[in-house]
mmCIF file of C-alpha atoms and ligand atoms in Angstrom:
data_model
loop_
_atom_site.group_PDB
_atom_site.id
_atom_site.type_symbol
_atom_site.label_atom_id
_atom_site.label_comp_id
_atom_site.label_asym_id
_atom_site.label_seq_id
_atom_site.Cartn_x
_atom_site.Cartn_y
_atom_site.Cartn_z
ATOM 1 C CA UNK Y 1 93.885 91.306 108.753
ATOM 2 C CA UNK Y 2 92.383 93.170 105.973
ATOM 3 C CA UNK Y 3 94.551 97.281 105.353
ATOM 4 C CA UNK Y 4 92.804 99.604 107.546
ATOM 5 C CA UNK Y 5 92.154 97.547 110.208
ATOM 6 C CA UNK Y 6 93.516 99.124 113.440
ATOM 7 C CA UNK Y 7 93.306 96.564 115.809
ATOM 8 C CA UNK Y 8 96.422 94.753 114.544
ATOM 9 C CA UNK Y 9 99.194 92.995 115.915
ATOM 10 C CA UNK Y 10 101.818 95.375 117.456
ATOM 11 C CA UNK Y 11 105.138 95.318 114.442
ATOM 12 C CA UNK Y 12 108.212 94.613 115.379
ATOM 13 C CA UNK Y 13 110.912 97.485 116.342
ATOM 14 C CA UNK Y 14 114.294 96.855 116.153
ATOM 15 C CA UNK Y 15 116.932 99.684 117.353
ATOM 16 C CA UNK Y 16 120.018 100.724 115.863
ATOM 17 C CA UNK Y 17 122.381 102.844 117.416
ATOM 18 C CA UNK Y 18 123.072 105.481 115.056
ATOM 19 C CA UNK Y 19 122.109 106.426 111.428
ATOM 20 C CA UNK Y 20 125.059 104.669 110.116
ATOM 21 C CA UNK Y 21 123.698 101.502 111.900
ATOM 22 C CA UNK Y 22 119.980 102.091 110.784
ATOM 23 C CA UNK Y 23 121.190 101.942 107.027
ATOM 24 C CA UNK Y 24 123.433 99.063 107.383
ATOM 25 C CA UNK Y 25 120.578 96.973 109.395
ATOM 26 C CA UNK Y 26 118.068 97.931 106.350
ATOM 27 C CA UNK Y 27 120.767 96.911 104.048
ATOM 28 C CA UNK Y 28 121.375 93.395 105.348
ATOM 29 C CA UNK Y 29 117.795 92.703 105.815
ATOM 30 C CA UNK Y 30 116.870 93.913 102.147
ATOM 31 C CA UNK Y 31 119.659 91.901 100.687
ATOM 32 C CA UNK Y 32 119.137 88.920 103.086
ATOM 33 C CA UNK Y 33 115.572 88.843 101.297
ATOM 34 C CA UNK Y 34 116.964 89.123 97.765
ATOM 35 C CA UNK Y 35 119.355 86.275 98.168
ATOM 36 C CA UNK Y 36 116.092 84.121 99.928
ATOM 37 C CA UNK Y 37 114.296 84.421 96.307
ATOM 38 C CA UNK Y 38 115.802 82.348 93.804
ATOM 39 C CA UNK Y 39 114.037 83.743 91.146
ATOM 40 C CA UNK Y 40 112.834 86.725 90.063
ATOM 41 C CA UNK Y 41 112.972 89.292 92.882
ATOM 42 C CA UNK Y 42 110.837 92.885 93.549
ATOM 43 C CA UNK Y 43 111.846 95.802 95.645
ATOM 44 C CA UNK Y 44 109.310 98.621 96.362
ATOM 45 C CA UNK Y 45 111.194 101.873 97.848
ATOM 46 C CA UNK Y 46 110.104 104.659 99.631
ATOM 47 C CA UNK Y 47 110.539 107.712 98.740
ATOM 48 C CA UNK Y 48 111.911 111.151 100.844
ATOM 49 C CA UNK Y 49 115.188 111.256 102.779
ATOM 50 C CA UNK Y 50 115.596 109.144 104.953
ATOM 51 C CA UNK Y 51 116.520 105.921 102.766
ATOM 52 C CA UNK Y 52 119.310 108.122 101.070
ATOM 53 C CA UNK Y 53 121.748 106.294 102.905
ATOM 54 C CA UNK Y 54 120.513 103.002 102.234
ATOM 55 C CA UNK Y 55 120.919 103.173 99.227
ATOM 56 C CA UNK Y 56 124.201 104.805 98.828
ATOM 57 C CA UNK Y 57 125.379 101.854 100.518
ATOM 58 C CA UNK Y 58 123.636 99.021 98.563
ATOM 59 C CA UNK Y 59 125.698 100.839 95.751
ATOM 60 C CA UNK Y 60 129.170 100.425 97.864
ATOM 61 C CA UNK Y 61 130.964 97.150 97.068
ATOM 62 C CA UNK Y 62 130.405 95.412 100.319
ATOM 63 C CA UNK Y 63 126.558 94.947 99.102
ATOM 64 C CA UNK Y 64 126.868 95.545 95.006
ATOM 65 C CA UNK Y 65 128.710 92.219 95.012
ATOM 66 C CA UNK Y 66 125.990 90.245 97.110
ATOM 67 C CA UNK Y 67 122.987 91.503 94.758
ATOM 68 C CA UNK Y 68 121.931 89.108 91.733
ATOM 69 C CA UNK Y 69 121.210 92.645 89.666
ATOM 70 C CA UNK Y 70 119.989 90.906 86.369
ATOM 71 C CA UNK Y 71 116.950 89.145 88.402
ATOM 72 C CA UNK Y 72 115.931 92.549 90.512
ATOM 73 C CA UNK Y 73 113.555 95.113 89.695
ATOM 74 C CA UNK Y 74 112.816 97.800 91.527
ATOM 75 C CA UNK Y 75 109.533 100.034 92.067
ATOM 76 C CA UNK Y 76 108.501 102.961 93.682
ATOM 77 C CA UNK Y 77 105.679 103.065 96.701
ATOM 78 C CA UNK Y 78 105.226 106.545 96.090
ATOM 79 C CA UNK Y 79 106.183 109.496 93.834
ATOM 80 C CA UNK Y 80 105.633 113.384 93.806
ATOM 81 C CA UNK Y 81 104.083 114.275 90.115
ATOM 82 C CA UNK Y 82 106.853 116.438 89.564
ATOM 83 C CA UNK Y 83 109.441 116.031 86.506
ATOM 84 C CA UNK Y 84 112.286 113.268 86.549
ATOM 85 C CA UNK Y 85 114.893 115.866 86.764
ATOM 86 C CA UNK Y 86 113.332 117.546 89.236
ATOM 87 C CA UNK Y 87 115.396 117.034 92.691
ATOM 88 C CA UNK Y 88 112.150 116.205 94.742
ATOM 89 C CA UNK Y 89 111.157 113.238 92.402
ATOM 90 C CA UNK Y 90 111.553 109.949 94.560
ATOM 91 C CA UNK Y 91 113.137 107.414 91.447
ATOM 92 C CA UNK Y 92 115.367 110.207 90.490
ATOM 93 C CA UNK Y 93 116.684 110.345 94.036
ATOM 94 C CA UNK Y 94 117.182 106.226 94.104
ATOM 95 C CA UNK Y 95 118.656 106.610 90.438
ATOM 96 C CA UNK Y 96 121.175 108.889 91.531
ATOM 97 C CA UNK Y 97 122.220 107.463 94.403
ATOM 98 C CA UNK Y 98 122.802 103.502 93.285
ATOM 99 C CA UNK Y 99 119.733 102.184 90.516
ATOM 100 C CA UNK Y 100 121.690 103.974 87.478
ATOM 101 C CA UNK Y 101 125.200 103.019 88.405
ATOM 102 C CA UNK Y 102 123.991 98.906 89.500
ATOM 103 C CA UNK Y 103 120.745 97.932 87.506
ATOM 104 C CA UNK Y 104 119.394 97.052 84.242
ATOM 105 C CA UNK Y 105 117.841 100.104 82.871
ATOM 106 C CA UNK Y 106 114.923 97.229 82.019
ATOM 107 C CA UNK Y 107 114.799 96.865 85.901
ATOM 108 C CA UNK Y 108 113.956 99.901 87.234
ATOM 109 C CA UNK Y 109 110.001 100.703 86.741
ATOM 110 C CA UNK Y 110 109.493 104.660 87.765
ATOM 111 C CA UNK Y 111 106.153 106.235 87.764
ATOM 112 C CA UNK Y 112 105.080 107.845 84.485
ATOM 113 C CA UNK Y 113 105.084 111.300 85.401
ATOM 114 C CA UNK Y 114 104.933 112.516 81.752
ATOM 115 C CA UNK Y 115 101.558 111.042 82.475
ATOM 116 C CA UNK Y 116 98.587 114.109 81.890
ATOM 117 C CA UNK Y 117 98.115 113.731 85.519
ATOM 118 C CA UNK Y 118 98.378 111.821 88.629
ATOM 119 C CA UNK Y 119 95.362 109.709 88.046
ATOM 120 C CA UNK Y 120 96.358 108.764 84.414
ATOM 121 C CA UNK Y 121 99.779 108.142 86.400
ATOM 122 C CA UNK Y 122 98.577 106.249 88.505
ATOM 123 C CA UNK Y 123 96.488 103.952 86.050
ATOM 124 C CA UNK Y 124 99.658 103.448 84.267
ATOM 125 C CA UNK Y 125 101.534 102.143 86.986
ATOM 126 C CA UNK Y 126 98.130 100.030 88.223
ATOM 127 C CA UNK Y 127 98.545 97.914 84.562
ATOM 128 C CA UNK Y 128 102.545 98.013 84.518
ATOM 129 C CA UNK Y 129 102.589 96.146 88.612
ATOM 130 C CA UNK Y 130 99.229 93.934 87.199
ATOM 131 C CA UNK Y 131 101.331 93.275 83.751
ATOM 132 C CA UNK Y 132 104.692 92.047 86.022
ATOM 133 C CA UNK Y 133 102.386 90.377 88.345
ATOM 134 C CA UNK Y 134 100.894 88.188 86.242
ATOM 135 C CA UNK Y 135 96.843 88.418 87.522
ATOM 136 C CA UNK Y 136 95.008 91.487 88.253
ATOM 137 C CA UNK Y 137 94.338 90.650 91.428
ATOM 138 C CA UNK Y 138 96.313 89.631 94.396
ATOM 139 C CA UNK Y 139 96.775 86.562 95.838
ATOM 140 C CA UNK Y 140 97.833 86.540 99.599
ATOM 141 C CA UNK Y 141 100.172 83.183 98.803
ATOM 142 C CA UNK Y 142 101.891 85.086 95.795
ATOM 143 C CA UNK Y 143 103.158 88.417 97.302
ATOM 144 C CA UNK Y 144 103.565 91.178 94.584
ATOM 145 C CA UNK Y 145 106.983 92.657 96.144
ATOM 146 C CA UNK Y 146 109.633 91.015 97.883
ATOM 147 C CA UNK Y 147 110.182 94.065 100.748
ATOM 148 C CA UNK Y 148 108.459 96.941 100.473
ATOM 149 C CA UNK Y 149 110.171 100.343 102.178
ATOM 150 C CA UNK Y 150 108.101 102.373 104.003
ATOM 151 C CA UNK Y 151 108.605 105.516 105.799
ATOM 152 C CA UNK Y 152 106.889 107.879 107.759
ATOM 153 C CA UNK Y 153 105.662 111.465 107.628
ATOM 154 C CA UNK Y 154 105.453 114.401 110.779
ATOM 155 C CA UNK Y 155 101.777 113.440 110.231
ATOM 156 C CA UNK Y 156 101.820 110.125 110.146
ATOM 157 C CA UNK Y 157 101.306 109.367 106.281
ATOM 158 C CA UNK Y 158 103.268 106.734 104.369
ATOM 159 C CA UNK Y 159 104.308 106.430 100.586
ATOM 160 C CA UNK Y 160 101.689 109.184 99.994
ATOM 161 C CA UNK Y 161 98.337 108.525 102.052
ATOM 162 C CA UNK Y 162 97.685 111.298 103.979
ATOM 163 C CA UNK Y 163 95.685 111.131 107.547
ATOM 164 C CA UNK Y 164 92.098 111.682 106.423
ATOM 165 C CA UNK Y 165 92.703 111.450 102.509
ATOM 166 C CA UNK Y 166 89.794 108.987 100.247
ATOM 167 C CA UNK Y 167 93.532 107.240 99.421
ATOM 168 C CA UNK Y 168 93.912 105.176 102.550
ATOM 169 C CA UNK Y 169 90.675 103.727 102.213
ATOM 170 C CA UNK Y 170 91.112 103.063 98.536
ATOM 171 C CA UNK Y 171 90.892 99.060 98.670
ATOM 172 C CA UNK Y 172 90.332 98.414 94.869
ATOM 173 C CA UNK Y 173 93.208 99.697 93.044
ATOM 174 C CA UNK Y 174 96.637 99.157 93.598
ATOM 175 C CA UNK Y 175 97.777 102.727 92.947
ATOM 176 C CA UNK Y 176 95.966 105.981 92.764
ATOM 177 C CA UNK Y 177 96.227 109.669 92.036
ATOM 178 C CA UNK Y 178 96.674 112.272 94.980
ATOM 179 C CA UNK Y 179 95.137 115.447 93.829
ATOM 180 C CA UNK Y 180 97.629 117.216 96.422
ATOM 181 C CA UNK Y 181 99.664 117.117 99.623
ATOM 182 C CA UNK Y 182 99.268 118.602 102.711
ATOM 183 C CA UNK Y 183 102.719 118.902 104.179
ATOM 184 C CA UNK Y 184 105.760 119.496 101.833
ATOM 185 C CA UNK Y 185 106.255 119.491 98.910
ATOM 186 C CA UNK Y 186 102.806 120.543 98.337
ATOM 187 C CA UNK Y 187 102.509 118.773 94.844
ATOM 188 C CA UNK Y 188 100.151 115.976 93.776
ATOM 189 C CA UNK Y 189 101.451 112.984 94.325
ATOM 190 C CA UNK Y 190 100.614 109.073 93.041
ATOM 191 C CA UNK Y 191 100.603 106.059 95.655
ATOM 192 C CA UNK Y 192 100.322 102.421 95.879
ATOM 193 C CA UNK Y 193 97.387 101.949 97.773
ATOM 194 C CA UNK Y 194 97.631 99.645 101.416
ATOM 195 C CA UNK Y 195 96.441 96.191 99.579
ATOM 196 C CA UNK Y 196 98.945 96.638 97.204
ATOM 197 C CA UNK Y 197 101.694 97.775 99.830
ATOM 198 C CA UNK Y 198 100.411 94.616 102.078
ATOM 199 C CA UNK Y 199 101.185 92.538 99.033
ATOM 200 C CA UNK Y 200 104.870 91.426 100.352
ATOM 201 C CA UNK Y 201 106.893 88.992 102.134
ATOM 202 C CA UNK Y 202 108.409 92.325 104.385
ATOM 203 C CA UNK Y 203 107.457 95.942 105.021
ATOM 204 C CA UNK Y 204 110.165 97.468 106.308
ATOM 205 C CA UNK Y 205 109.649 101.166 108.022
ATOM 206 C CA UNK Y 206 113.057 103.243 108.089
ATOM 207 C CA UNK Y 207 112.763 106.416 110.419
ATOM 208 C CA UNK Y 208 115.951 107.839 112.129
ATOM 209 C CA UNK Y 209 116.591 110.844 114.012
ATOM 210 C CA UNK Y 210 115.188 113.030 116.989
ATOM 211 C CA UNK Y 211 112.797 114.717 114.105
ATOM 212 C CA UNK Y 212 110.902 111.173 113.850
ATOM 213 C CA UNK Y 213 110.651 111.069 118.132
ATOM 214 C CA UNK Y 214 107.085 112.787 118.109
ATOM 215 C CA UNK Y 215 105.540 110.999 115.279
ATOM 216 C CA UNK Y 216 106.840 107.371 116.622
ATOM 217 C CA UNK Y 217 105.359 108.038 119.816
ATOM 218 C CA UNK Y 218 102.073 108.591 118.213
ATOM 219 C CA UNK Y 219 102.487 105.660 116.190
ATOM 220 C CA UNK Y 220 104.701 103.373 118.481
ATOM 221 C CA UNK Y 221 103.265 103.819 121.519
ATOM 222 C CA UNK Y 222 99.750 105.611 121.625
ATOM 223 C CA UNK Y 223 99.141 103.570 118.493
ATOM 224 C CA UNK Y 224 96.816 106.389 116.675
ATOM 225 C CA UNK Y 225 95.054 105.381 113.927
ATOM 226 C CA UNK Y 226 97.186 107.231 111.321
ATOM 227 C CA UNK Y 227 98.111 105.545 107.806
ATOM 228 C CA UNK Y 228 101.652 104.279 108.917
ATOM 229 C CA UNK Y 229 100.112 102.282 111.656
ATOM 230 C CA UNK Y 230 97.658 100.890 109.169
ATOM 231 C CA UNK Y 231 100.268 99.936 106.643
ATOM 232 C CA UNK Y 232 100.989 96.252 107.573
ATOM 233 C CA UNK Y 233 102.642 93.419 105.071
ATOM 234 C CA UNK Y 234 100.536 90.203 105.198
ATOM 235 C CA UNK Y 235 103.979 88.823 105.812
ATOM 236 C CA UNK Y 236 106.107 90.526 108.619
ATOM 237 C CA UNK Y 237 106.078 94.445 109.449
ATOM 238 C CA UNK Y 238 109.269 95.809 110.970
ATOM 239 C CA UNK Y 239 110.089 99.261 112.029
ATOM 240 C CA UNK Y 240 113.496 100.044 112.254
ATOM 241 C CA UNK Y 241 114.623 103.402 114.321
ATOM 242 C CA UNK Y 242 117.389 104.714 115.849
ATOM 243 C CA UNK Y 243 117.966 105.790 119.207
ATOM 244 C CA UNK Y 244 117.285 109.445 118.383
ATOM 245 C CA UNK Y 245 114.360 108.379 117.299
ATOM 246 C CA UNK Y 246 112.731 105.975 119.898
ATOM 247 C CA UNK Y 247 109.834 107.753 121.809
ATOM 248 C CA UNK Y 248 111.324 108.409 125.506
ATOM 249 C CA UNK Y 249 109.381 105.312 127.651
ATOM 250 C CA UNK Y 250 109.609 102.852 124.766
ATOM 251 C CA UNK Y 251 109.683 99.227 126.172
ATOM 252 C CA UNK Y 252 112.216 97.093 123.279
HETATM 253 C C1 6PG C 1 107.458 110.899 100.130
HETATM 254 C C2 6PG C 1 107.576 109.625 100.880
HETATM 255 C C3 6PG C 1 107.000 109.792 102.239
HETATM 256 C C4 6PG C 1 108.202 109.773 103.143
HETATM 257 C C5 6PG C 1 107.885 110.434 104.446
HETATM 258 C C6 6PG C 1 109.162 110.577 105.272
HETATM 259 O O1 6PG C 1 107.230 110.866 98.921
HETATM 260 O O2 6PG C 1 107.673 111.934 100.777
HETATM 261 O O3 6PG C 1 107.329 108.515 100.281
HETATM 262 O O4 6PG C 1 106.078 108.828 102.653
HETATM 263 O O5 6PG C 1 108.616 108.432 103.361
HETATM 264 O O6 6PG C 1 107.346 111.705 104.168
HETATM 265 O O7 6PG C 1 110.022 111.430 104.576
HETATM 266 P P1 6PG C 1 111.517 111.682 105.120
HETATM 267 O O8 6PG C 1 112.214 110.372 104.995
HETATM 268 O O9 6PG C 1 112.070 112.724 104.187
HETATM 269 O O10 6PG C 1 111.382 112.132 106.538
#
């Protein structure tokens, strides 16, 4: 099914009971994927909260000892052109919380933000994924990332395509330059685009808590055509929730 095309199959939810739950059930499935690649492995987070967990816990023993670090490297699916020390930057947040203390600095592959501005930022990034790749175009039997983390906005945006925005139609380049947001923060962001999102053996959607209850009904159950019900992998799309979370009459 080529990005943007709404009349997709329905993903697959799975429920967990409690945040604690949610992060553990992303946890086993990322690392389940890692160990299922014997070679050289790619991870594409999300950015925002609600991974914070997550990754706290891929940084606890219990998972640090099951990840091959030395073979894993890491992206971002989105990043707010705002300095690395800045607390709203999305790698700084993934840094802090388990990249710095487990991976080869050579591993983790941020988003130039030093860039002169989103769009040059965004180029950047374009040539580094095309560079790891290999081609400069994807193939659908060669995914680009092994999982790619999603998550999901009040409005229904993901990474950083915003309802509406020339971004989510964007079907040539694999990352582009968002002039600026409309909900917070309010700063210009960069995205991979939904081809280059699509480009993976998993998308995985994390979205937990009775904040995320409005938006998943839109998205869950009316099925409005917003950008996180557009994002699909070509491989398998899974959106985990919790409870809090699950829009009132959802059918498992
Ligand atoms: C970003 C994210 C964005 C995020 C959603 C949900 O840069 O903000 O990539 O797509 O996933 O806005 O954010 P929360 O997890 O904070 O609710």
């Amino acid at each position: 099914m080529a990005p943007g095309d709404t009349h997709q199959a329905r993903p697959r939810v799975i429920v967990a009971a409690d945040p604690a739950a949610l992060a553990k059930t992303a946890a086993d499935r990322l690392v389940a994927r890692i160990i299922a690649n014997d070679h050289r492995v790619a991870i594409c987070l999300s950015g925002g909260s609600s991974p914070k967990l997550l990754f706290e816990l891929l940084a606890t023993d219990a998972y640090r000892s099951r990840i091959p670090w030395d073979r894993v490297h890491w992206f971002i699916g989105d990043e707010r052109f705002v300095p690395s020390t800045d607390s709203r930057n999305n790698m700084a947040m993934a840094r802090k919380a388990f990249l710095d203390r487990c991976a080869p600095p050579a591993n983790i592959h941020p988003i130039d933000v030093d860039a002169a501005d989103p769009n040059e930022a965004a180029r950047r990034y374009e040539s580094e994924l095309k560079s790891f790749y290999g081609a400069g175009q994807l193939d659908p039997a060669r995914p680009l990332f092994d999982v790619v983390l999603m998550g999901v906005g009040p409005d229904g945006h993901t990474a950083s395509l915003f309802p509406g925005y020339p971004a989510v139609e964007e079907t040539r380049h694999w990352v582009t330059g968002v002039p600026k947001a409309h909900v917070e923060p309010f700063v210009p962001r960069v995205s991979l685009t939904l081809p280059a999102l699509a480009s993976c053996h998993e998308m995985l959607f994390e979205a937990g808590g009775a904040g995320k209850r409005a938006i998943l009904t839109r998205v869950l159950e009316d099925g409005e055509d917003l950008p996180a019900n557009r994002a699909r992998s070509q491989g398998e799309t899974i959106w985990l929730v919790d409870r809090a979370a699950l829009p009132e009459n959802f059918r498992e």
